[in-house]
GROMACS .gro file of C-alpha atoms in nm:
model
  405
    1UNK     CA    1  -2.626  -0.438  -2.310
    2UNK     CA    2  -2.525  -0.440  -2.688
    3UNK     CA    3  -2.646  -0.093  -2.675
    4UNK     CA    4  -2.466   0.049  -2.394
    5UNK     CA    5  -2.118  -0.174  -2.559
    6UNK     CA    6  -2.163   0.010  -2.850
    7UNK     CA    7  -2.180   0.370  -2.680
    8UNK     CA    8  -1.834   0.247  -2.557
    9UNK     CA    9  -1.715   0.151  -2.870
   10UNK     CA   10  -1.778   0.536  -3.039
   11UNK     CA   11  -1.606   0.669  -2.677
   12UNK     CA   12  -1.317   0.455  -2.730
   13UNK     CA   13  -1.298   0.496  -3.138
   14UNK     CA   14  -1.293   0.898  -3.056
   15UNK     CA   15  -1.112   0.919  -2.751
   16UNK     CA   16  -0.834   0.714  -2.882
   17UNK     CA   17  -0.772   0.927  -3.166
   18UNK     CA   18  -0.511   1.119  -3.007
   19UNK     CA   19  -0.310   0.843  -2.894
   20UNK     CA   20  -0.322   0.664  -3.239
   21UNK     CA   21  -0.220   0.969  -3.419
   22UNK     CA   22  -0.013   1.142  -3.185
   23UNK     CA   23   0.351   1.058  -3.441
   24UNK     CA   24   0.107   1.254  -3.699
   25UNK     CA   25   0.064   1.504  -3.464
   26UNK     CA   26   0.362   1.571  -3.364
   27UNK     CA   27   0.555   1.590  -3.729
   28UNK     CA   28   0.219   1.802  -3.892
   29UNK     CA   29   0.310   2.076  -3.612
   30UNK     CA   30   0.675   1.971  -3.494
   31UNK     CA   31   1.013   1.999  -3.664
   32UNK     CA   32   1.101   1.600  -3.750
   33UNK     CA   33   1.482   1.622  -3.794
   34UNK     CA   34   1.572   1.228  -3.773
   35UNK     CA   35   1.885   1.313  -3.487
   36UNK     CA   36   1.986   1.168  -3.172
   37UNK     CA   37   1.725   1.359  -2.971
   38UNK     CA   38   1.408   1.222  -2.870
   39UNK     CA   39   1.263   1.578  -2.938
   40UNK     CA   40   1.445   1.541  -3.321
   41UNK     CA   41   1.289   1.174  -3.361
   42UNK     CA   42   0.926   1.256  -3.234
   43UNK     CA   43   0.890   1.606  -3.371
   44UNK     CA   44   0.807   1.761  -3.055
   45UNK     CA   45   0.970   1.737  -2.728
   46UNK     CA   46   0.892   1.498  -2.428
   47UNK     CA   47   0.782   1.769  -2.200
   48UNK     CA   48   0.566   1.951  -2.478
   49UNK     CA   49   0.408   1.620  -2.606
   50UNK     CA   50   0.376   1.523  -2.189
   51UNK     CA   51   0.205   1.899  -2.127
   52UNK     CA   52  -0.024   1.838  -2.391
   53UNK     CA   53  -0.116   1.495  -2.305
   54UNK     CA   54  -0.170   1.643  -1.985
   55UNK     CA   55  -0.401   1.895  -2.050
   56UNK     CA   56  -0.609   1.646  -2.244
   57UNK     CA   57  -0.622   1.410  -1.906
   58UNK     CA   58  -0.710   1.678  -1.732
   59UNK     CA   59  -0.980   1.777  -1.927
   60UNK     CA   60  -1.152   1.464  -1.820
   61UNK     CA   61  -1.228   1.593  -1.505
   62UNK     CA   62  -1.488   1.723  -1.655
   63UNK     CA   63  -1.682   1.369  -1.626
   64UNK     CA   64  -1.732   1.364  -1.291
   65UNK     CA   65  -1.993   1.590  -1.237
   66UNK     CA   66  -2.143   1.448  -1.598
   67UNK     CA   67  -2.137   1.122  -1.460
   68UNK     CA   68  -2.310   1.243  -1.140
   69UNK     CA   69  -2.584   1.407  -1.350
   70UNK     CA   70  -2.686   1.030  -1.437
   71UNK     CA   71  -2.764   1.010  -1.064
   72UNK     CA   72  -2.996   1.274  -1.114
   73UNK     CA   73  -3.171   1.235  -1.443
   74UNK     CA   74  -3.104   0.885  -1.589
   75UNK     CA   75  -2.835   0.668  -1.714
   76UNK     CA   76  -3.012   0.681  -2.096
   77UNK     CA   77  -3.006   1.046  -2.111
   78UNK     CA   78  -2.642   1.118  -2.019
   79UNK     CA   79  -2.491   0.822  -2.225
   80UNK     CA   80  -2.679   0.979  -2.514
   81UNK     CA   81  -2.568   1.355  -2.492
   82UNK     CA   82  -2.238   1.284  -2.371
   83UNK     CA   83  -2.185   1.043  -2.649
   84UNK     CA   84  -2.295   1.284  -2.908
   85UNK     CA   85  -2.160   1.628  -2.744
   86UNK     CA   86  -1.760   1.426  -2.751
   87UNK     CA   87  -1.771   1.308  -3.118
   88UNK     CA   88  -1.912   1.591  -3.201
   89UNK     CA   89  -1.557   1.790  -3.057
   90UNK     CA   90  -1.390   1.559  -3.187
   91UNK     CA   91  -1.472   1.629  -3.558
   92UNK     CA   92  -1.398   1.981  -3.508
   93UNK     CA   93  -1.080   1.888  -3.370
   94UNK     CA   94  -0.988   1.770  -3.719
   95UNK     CA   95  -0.980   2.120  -3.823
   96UNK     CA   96  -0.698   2.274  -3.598
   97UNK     CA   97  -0.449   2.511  -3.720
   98UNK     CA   98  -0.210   2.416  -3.456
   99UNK     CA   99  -0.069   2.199  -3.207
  100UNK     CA  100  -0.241   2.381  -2.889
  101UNK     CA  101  -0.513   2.447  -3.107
  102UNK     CA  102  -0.541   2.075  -3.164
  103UNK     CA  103  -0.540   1.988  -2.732
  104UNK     CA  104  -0.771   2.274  -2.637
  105UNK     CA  105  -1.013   2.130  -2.896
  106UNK     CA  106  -1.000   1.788  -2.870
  107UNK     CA  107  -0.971   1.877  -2.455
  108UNK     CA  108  -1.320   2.016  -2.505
  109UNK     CA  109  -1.462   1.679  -2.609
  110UNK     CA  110  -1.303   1.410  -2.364
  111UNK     CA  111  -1.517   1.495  -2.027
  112UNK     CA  112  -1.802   1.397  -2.233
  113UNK     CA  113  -1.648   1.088  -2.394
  114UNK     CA  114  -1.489   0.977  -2.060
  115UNK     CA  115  -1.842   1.018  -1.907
  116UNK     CA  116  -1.969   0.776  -2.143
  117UNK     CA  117  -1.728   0.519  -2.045
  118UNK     CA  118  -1.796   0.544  -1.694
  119UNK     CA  119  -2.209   0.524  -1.731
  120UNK     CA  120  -2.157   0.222  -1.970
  121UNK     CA  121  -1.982   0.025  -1.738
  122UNK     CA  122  -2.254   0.134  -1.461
  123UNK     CA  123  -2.548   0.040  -1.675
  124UNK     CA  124  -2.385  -0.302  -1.747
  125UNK     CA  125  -2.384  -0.342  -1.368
  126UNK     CA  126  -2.708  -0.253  -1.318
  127UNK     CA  127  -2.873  -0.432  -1.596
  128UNK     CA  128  -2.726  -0.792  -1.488
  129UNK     CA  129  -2.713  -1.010  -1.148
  130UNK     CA  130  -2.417  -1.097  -0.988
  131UNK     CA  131  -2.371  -1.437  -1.187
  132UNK     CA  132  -2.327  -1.213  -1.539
  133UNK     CA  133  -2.195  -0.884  -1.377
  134UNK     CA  134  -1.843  -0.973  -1.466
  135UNK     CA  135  -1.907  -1.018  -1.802
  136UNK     CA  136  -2.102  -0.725  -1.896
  137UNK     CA  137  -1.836  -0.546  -1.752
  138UNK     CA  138  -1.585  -0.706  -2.000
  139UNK     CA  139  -1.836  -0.677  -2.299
  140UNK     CA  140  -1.856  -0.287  -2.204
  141UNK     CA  141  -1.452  -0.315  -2.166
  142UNK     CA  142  -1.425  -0.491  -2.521
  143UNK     CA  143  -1.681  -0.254  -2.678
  144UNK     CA  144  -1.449   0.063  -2.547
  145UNK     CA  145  -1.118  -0.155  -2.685
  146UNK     CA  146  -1.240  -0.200  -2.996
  147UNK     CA  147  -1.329   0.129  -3.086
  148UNK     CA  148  -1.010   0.242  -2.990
  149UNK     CA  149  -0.835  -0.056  -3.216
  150UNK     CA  150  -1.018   0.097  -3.532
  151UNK     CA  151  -0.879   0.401  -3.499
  152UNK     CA  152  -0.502   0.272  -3.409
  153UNK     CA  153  -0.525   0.036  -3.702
  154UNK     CA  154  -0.713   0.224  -3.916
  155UNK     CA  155  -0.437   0.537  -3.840
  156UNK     CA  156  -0.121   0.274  -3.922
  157UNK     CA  157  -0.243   0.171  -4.255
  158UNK     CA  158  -0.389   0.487  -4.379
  159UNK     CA  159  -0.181   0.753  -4.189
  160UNK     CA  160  -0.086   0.921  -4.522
  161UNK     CA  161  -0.355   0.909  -4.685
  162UNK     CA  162  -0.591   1.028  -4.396
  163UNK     CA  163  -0.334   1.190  -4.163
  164UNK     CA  164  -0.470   1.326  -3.811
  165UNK     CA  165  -0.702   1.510  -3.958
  166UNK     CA  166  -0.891   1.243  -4.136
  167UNK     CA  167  -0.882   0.997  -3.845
  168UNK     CA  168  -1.068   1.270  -3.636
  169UNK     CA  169  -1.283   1.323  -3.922
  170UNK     CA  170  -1.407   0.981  -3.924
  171UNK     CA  171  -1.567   1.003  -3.586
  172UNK     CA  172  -1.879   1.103  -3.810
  173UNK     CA  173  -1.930   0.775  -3.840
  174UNK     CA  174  -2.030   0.648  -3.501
  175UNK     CA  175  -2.211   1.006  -3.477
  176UNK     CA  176  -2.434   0.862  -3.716
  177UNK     CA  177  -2.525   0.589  -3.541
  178UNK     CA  178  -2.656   0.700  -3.258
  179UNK     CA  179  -3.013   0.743  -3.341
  180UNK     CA  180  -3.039   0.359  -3.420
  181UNK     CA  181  -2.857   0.290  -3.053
  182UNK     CA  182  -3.072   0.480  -2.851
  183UNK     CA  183  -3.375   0.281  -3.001
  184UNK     CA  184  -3.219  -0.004  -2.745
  185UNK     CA  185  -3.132   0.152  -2.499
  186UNK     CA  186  -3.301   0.122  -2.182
  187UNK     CA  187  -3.306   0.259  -1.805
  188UNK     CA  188  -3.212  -0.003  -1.595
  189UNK     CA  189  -3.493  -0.131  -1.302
  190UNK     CA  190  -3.220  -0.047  -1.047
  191UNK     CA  191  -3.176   0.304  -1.117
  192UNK     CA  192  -3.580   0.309  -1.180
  193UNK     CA  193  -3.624   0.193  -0.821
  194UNK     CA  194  -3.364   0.398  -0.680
  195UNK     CA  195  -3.526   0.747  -0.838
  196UNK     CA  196  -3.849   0.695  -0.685
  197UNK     CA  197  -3.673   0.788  -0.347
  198UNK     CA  198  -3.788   1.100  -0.237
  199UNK     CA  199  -3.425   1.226  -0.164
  200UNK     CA  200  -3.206   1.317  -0.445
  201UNK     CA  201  -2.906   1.465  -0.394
  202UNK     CA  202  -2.659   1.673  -0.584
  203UNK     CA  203  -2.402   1.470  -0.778
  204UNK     CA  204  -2.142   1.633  -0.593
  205UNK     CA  205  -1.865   1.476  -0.331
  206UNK     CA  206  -2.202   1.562  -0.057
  207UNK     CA  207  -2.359   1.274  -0.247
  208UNK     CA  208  -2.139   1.018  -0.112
  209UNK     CA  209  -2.226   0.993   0.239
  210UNK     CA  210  -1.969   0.922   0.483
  211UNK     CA  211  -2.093   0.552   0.523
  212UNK     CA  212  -1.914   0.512   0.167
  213UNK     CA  213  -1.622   0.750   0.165
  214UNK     CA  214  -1.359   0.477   0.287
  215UNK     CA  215  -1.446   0.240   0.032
  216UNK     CA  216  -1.476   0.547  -0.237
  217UNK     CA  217  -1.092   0.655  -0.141
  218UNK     CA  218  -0.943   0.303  -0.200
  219UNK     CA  219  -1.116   0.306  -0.525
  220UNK     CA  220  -1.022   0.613  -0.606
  221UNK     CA  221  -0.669   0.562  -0.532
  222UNK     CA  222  -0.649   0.208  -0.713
  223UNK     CA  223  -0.783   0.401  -1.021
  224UNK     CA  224  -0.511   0.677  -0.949
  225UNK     CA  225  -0.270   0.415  -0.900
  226UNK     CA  226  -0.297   0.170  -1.253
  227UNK     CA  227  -0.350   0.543  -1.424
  228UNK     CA  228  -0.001   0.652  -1.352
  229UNK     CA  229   0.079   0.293  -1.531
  230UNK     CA  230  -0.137   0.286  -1.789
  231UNK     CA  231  -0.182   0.732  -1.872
  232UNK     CA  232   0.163   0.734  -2.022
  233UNK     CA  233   0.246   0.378  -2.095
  234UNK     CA  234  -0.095   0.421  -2.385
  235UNK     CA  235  -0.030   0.795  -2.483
  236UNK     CA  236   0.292   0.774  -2.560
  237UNK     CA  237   0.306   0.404  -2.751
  238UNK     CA  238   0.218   0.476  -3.075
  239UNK     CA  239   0.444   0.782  -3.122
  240UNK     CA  240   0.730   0.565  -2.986
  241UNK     CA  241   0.613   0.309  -3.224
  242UNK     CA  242   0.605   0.490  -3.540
  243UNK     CA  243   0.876   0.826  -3.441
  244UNK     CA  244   1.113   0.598  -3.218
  245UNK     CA  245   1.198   0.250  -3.336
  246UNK     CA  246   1.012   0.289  -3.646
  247UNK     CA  247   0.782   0.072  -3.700
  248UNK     CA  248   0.595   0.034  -4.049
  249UNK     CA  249   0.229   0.134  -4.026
  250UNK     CA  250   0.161  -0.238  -4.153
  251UNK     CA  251   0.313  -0.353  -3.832
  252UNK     CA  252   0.152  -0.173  -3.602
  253UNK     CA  253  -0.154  -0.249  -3.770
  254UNK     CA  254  -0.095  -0.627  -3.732
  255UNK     CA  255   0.082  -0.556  -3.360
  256UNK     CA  256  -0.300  -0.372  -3.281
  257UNK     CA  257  -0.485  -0.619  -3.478
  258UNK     CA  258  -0.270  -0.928  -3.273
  259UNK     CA  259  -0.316  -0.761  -2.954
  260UNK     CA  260  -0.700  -0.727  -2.960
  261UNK     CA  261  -0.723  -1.109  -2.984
  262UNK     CA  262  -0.529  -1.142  -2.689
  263UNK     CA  263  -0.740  -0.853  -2.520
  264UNK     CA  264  -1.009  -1.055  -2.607
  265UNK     CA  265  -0.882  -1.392  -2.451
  266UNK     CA  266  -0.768  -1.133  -2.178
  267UNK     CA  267  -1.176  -1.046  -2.082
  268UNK     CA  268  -1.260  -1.401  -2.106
  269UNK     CA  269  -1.004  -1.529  -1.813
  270UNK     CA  270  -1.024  -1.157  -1.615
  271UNK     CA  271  -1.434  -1.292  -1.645
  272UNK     CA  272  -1.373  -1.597  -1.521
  273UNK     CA  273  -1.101  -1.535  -1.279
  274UNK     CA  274  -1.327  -1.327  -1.119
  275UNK     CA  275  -1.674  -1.557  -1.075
  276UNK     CA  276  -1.443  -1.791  -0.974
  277UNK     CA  277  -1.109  -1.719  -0.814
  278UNK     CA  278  -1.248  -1.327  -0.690
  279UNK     CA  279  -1.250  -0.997  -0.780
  280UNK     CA  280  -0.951  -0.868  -0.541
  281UNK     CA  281  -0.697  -1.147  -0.630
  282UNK     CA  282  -0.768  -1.092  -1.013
  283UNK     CA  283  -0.739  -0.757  -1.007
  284UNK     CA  284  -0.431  -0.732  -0.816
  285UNK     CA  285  -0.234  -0.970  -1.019
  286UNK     CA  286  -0.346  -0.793  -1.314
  287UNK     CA  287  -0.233  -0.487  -1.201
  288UNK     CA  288   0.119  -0.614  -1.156
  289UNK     CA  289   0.157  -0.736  -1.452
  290UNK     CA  290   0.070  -0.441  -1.638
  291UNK     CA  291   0.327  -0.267  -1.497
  292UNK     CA  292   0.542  -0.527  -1.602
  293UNK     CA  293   0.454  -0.558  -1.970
  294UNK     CA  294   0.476  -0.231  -1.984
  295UNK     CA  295   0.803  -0.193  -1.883
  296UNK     CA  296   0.895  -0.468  -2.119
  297UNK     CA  297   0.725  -0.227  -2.428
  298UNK     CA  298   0.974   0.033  -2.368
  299UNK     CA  299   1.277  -0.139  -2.381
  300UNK     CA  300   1.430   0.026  -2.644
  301UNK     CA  301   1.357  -0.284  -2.922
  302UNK     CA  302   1.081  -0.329  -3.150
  303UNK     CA  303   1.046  -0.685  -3.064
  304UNK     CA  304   1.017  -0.594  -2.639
  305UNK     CA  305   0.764  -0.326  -2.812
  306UNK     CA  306   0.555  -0.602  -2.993
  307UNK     CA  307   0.567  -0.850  -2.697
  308UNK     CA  308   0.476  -0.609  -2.415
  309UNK     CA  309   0.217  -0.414  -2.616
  310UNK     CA  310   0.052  -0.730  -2.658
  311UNK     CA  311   0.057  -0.878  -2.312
  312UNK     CA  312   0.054  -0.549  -2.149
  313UNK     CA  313  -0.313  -0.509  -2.328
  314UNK     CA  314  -0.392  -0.917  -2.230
  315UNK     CA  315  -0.306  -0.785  -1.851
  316UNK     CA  316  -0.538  -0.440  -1.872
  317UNK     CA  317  -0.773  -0.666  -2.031
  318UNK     CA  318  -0.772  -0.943  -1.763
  319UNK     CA  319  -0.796  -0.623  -1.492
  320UNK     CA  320  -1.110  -0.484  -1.658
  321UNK     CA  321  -1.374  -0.726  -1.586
  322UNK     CA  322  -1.232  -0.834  -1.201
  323UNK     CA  323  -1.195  -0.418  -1.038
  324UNK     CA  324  -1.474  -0.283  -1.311
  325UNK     CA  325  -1.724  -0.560  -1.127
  326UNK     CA  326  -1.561  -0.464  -0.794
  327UNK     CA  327  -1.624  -0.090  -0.831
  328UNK     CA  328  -1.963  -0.105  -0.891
  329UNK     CA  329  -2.083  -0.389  -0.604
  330UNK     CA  330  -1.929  -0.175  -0.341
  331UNK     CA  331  -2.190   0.096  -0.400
  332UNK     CA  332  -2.560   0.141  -0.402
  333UNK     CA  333  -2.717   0.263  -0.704
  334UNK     CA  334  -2.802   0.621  -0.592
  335UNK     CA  335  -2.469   0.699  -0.576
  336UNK     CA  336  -2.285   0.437  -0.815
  337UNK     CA  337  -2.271   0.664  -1.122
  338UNK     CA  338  -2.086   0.959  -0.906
  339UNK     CA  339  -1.870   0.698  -0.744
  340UNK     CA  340  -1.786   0.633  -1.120
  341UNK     CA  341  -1.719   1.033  -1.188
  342UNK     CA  342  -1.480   1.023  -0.870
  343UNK     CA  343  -1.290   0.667  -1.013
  344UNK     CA  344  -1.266   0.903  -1.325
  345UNK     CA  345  -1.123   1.159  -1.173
  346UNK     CA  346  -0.885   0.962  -0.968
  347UNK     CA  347  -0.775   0.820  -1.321
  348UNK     CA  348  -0.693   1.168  -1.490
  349UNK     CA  349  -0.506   1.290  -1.164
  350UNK     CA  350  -0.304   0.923  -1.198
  351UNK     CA  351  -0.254   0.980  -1.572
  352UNK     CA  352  -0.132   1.357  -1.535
  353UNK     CA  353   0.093   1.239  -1.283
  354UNK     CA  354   0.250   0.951  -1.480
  355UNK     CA  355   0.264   1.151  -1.790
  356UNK     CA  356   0.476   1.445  -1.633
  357UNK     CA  357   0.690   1.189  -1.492
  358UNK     CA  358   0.711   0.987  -1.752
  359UNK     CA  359   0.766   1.268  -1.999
  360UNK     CA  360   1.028   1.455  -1.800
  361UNK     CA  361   1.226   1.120  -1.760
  362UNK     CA  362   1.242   1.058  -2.123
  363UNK     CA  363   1.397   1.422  -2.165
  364UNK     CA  364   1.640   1.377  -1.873
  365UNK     CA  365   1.748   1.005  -1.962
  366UNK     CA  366   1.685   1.046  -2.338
  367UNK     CA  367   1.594   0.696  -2.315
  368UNK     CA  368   1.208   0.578  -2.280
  369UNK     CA  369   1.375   0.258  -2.092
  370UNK     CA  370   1.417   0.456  -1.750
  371UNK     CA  371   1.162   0.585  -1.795
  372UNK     CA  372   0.961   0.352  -1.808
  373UNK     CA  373   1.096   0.161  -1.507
  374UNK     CA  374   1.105   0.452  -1.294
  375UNK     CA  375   0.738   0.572  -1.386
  376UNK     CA  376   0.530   0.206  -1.390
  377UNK     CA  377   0.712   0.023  -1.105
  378UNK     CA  378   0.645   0.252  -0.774
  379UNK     CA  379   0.310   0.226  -0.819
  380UNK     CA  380   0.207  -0.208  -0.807
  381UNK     CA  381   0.289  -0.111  -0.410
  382UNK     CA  382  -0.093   0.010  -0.461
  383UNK     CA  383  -0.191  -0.352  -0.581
  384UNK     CA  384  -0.206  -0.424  -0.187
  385UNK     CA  385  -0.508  -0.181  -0.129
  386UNK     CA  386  -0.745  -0.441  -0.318
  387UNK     CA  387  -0.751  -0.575   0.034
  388UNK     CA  388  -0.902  -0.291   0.186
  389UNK     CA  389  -1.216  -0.400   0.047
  390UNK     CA  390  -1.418  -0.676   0.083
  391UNK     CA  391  -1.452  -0.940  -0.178
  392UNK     CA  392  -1.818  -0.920  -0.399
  393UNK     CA  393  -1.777  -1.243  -0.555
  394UNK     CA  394  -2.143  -1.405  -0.567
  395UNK     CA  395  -2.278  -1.117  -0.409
  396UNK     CA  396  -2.515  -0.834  -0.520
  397UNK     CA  397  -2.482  -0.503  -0.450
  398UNK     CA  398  -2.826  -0.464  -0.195
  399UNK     CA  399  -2.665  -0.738  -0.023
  400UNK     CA  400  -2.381  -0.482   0.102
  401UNK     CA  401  -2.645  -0.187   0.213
  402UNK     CA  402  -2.928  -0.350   0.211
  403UNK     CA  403  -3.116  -0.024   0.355
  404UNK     CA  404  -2.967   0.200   0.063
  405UNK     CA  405  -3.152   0.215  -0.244
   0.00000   0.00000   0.00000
């Protein structure tokens, strides 16, 4: 479990990279004037930033069918290369000449970072019983969240000294690490059991036989759903942050630093919660109030900024452990790693959507306000699809298709 938290931690610390240093982006290979104009303050335009951001959600497509391969040849082996293959991009990424130079690179490297996310969380299911499966869950949640705190605070206090470039750089570090990791990491007994089948299929939509596909498409759209929330709400928070109201680096540093307490209080109740009050109703009230914080971060004050950064990442962190449990009950293990590449997916379609919305808005508006209400409120409607599912509290996954390995 510590090993598969700390695989999460290196996706998160060099996945987040973009989002932390997205203000240093955009003023290395913008034009930051200081006017009126959003495009003036950030250095690059809404729609530019929002088309980049874009491509780099999309590019995470790419994990379904590397999240599928741990179907087919083991969770162990594709945490490992996908682990390794994304930092690896991610380094390089350090070196780009130019702004599209910079998403095309780092692009290259999410699939396999996003892939390593979703297998963590699906080896944390499969290496506990029902009683702990929330929790591993939220240790695989706080592993990823931490990682990607690093790199936001270690980007605020050090952004001129290491710049983009540097922070990108410093995904070396968790590189390094991974030979010692995979000394504990194991192959679950689930996924041990399940490949002795003589069947295996493809990790391809065929994979998910139609006894699943209802279940998979409410999942899927809950994931696209809270993506359209939380795609643009994180991409675009540090550059407002540090281009927009202006923030000090040591601020945003203590607003990050602040906020992962409360993300970590946030696990423990969203744990709790869901042993003891469910999986649906947790998830749905989290998911509302997301939205809400959200909102509240964009207001157009650094204070509304401070207070809804911090709840909003209390709320996302209170979701994790209540739908990441709930995902991963509803399926068998022969097919729970591709159901994780399709929740992926879902995601990046949400967060492509959200971003182009959100993005546009801002130019339209010129104000990240209505923006913000008009892309995170529409979609809490989708909260209501939680029931759609039945509840896995206190249940284990063979107790939902018991003939399905």
């Amino acid at each position: 479990m510590v090993s598969a938290a700390l695989l999460a931690l290196a996706a998160g610390f060099g996945q987040f990279g973009a989002v932390a240093a997205l203000g240093d982006v955009a003023k290395t290979f913008g034009h930051l004037t200081g006017g009126p104009a959003v495009s003036e303050q950030a250095g690059l335009s809404g729609t530019e930033l929002g088309l980049g951001l874009t491509v780099l959600r999309l590019a995470s497509l790419g994990a379904l069918p590397l999240a599928g391969l741990a179907d087919r040849f083991g969770r162990r082996p594709t945490l490992l290369v996908s682990c390794a293959t994304g930092l690896a991009l991610t380094v390089a990424a350090a070196a780009s000449p130019g702004y599209w130079w910079f998403v095309v690179i780092f692009a290259l490297g999410r699939p396999f970072l996003s892939a390593t996310a979703s297998v963590a969380q699906v080896i944390a299911a499969e290496l506990t019983a029902t009683s702990d499966r929330a929790k591993a869950v939220a240790l695989i949640a706080a592993g990823y969240s931490v990682g990607a705190g690093i790199t936001a605070i270690m980007h605020s206090l050090a952004a001129t000294t290491l710049g983009f470039r540097g922070t990108f750089a410093m995904a070396l570090a968790p590189m390094a690490l991974l030979p010692f990791i995979s000394r504990w990491l194991v192959e679950p007994d689930r996924f041990t059991l399940a490949a002795a089948a003589p069947e295996h299929p493809l990790p391809v939509f065929g994979a998910v036989a139609p006894a699943f596909r209802g279940r998979l498409a409410v999942v899927a759209a809950l994931a696209f759903a809270v993506s359209i929330i939380t795609g643009p709400a994180n991409s675009f928070l540090f550059l407002y942050a540090q281009n927009v109201v202006r923030l000090s680096g040591v601020a945003t540093a203590t607003m990050v630093g602040a906020a992962g307490v409360l993300g970590l209080v946030g696990l423990l109740a969203g744990r709790w919660l869901a042993d003891h009050w469910g999986r649906r109703p947790t998830a749905a009230l989290a998911m509302v109030a997301i939205s809400l914080f959200c909102v509240i971060a964009y207001s157009d004050s650094r204070l509304g900024l401070i207070i809804g950064y911090s709840l909003g990442v209390f709320a996302a962190a209170t979701f994790a452990p209540a739908a990441g449990a709930l995902a991963n009950e509803l399926f068998p293990t022969s097919i729970r790693a591709s159901v994780a590449g399709w929740q992926t997916a879902a995601g990046v379609l949400g967060a492509v959507t959200g971003l182009l919305a959100f993005g546009a808005a801002v130019d339209i508006s010129n104000r990240f306000r209505l923006a913000a209400l008009v892309t995170f409120v529409p979609p809490t409607c989708a909260a209501l699809l939680f029931w759609r599912v039945p509840e896995t509290k206190n249940r284990e996954p063979e107790d939902l298709w018991p003939d399905t390995p």
